[in-house]
CSV table of C-alpha atoms in Angstrom, one decimal:
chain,number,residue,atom,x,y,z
A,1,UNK,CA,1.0,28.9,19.9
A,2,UNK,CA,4.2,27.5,18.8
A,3,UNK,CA,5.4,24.8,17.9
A,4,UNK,CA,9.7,24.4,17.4
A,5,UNK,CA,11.9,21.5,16.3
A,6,UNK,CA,16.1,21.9,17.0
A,7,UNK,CA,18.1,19.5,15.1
A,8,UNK,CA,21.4,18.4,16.4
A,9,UNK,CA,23.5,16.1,13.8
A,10,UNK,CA,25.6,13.3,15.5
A,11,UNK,CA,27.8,10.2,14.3
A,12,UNK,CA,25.3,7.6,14.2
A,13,UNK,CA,21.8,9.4,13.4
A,14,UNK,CA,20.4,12.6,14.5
A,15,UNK,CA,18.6,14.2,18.2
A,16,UNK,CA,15.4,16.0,18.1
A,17,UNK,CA,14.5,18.0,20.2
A,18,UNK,CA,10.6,19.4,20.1
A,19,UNK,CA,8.9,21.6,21.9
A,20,UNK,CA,5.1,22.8,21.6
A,21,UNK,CA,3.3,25.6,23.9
A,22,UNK,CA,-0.1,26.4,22.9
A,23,UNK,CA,-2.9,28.3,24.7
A,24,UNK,CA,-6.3,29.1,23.1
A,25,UNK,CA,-8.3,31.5,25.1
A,26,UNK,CA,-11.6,32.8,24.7
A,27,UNK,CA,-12.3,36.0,26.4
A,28,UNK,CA,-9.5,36.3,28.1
A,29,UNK,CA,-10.1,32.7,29.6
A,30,UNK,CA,-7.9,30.3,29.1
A,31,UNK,CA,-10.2,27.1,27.3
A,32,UNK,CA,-7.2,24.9,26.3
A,33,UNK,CA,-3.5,25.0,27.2
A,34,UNK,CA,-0.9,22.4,25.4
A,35,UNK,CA,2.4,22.1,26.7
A,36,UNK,CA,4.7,19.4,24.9
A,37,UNK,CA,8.4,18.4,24.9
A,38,UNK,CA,10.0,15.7,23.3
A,39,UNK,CA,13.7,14.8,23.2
A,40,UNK,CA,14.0,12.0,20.0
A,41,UNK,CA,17.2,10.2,18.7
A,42,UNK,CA,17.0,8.7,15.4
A,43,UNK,CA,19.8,6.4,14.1
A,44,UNK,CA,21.4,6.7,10.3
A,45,UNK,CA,18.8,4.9,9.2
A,46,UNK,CA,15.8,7.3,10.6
A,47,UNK,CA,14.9,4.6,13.3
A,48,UNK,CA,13.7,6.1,16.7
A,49,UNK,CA,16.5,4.8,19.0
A,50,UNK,CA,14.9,6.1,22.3
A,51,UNK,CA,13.0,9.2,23.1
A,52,UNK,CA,11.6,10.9,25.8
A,53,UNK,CA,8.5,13.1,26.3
A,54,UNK,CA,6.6,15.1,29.3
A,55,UNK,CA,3.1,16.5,28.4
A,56,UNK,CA,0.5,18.9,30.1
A,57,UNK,CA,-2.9,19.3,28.9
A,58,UNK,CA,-5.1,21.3,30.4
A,59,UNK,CA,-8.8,22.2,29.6
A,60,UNK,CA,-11.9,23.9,31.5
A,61,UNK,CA,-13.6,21.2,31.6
A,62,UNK,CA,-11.7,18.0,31.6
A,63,UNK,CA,-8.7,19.5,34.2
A,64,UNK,CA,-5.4,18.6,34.0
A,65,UNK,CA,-3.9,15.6,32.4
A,66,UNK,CA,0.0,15.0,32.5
A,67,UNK,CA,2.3,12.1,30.9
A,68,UNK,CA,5.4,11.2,30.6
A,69,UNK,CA,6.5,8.5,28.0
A,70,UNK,CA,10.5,6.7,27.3
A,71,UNK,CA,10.9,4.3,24.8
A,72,UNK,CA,14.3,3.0,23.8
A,73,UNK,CA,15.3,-0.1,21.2
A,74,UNK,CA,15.6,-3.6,22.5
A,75,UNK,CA,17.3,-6.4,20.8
A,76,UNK,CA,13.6,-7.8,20.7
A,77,UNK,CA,11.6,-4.7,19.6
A,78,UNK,CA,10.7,-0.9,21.1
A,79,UNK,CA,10.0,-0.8,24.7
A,80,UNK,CA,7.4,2.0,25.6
A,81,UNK,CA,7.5,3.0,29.1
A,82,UNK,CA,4.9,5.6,30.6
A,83,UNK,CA,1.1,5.3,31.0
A,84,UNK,CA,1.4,2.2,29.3
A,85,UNK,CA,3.9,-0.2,28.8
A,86,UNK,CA,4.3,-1.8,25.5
A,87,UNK,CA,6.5,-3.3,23.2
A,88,UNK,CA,6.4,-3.0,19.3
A,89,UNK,CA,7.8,-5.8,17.7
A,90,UNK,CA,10.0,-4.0,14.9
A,91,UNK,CA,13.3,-2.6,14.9
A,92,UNK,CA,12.4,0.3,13.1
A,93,UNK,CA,10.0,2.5,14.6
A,94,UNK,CA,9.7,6.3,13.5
A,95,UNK,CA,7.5,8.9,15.5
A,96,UNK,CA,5.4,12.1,14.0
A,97,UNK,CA,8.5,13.4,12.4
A,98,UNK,CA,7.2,15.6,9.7
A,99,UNK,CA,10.8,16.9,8.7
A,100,UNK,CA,11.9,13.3,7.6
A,101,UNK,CA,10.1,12.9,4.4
A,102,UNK,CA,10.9,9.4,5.2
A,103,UNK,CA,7.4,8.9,7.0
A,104,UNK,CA,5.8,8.8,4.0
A,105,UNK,CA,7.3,5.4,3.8
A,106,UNK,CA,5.6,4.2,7.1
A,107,UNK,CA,3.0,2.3,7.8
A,108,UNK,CA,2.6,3.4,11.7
A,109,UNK,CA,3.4,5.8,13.9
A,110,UNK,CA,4.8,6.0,17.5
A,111,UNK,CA,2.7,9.0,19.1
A,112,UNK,CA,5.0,10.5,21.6
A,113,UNK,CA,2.6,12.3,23.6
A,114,UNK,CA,0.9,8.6,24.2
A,115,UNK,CA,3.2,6.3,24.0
A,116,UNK,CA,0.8,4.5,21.5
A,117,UNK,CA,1.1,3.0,17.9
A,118,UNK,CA,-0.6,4.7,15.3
A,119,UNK,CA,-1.3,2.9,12.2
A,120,UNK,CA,-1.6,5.5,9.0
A,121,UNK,CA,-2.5,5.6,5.2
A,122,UNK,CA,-0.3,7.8,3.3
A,123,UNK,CA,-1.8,9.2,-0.2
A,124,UNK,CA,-0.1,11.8,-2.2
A,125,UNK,CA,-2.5,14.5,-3.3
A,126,UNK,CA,-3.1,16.9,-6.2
A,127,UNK,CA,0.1,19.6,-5.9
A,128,UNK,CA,-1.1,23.0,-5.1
A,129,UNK,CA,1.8,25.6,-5.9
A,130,UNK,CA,4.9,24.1,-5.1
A,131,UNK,CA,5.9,21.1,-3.5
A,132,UNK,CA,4.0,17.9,-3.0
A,133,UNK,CA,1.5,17.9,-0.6
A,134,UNK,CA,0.6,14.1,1.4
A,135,UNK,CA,-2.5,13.3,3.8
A,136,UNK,CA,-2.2,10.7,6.7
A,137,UNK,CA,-4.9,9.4,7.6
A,138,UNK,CA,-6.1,7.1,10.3
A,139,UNK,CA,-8.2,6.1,13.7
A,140,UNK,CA,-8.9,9.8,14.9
A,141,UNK,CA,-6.1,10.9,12.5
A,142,UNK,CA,-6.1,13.6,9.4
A,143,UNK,CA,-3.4,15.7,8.5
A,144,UNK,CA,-2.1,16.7,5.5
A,145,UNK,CA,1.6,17.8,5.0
A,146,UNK,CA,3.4,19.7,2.2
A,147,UNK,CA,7.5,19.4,1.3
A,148,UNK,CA,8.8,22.1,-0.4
A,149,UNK,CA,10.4,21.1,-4.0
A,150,UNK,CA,14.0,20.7,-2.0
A,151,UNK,CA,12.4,18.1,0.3
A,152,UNK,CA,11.7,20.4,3.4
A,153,UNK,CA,8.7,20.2,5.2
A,154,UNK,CA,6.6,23.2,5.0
A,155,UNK,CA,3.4,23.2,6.8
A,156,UNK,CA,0.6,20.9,7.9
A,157,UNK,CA,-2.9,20.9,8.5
A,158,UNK,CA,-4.8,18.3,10.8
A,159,UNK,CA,-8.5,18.3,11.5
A,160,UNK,CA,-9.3,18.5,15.0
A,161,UNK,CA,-12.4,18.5,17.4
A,162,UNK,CA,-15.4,20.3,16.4
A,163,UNK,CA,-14.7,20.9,12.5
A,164,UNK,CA,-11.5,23.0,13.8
A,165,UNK,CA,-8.3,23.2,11.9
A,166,UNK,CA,-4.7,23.0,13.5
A,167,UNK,CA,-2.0,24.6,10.8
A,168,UNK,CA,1.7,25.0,11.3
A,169,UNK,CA,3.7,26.6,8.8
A,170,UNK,CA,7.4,26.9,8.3
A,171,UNK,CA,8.8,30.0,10.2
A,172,UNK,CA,12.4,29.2,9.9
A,173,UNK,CA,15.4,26.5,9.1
A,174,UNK,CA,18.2,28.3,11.0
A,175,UNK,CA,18.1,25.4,12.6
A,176,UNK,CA,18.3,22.5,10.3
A,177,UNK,CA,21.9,22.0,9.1
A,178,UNK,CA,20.6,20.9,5.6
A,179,UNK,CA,17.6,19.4,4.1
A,180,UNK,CA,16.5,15.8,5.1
A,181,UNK,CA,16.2,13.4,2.1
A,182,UNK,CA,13.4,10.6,1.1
């Protein structure tokens, strides 16, 4: 599958716009298909303004599940709208943005697939080549993510379901005006 990330500089902050499309097949079966996209705007201050997301999971045996999540700052907080309506009371919520080295600072997450607050753990661990390399961990939640020596983020790795591994790795920046800093 992929997994791509378009970057569009503005005034006040930045718009991402992610979109994932996965498909694992056995056989010639299709056992799991992931279809994600996410439109995010982050303010100068790498805050999640509002974002929007629409997700389709599909598996063999579970069927079909689809949601759709908004969220936009309030004077009061972040109002989640979707399968669940919540409100997080900070000002400054960031999502799973692995490009922003700045969520190494966090101490939760907003899931956008979910809707849901994720509290994580960051830990820096032992470099391996170049780069530093970080885990988050938390409920249901191990990744680990590398930066490249300039700041850019360069792959990740996340445990999954059955003592499977999900990896991305960089493909390209063409995209990304320049790096993002910490």
């Amino acid at each position: 599958g992929e997994h791509s990330f378009l970057f569009a500089p503005s005034s006040d902050g930045i718009k991402v716009q992610s979109r994932a499309s996965f498909n694992y097949r056995l056989f010639n079966i299709s056992l799991y298909k992931y279809e994600h996209f996410s439109e995010e705007d982050y303010d100068s201050e790498n805050c999640l303004v509002k974002m929007n997301s629409s997700t389709l999971t599909e598996t063999k045996v579970r069927g079909s599940i689809r949601q759709k999540i908004a969220g936009e700052r309030k004077d009061n907080g972040f109002l989640i709208m979707g399968s669940n309506e919540e409100q997080l009371d900070k000002q400054c919520v960031m999502s799973f943005a692995y490009w922003n080295p700045k969520i190494l600072e966090q101490t939760s997450l907003l899931n956008a697939q979910t809707g849901k607050e994720v509290k994580i753990t960051v830990r820096e661990l032992p470099e391996i080549g170049s780069g530093a390399k970080y885990s988050l961990a938390g409920e249901n939640l191990n990744i680990e993510i590398q930066y490249s020596e300039k700041g850019s983020w360069i792959s990740l790795k996340s445990k999954i379901s059955k003592g499977r591994n999900l990896r991305y790795a960089l493909c390209s920046e063409e995209n990304l005006s320049s790096p993002l800093s910490r």
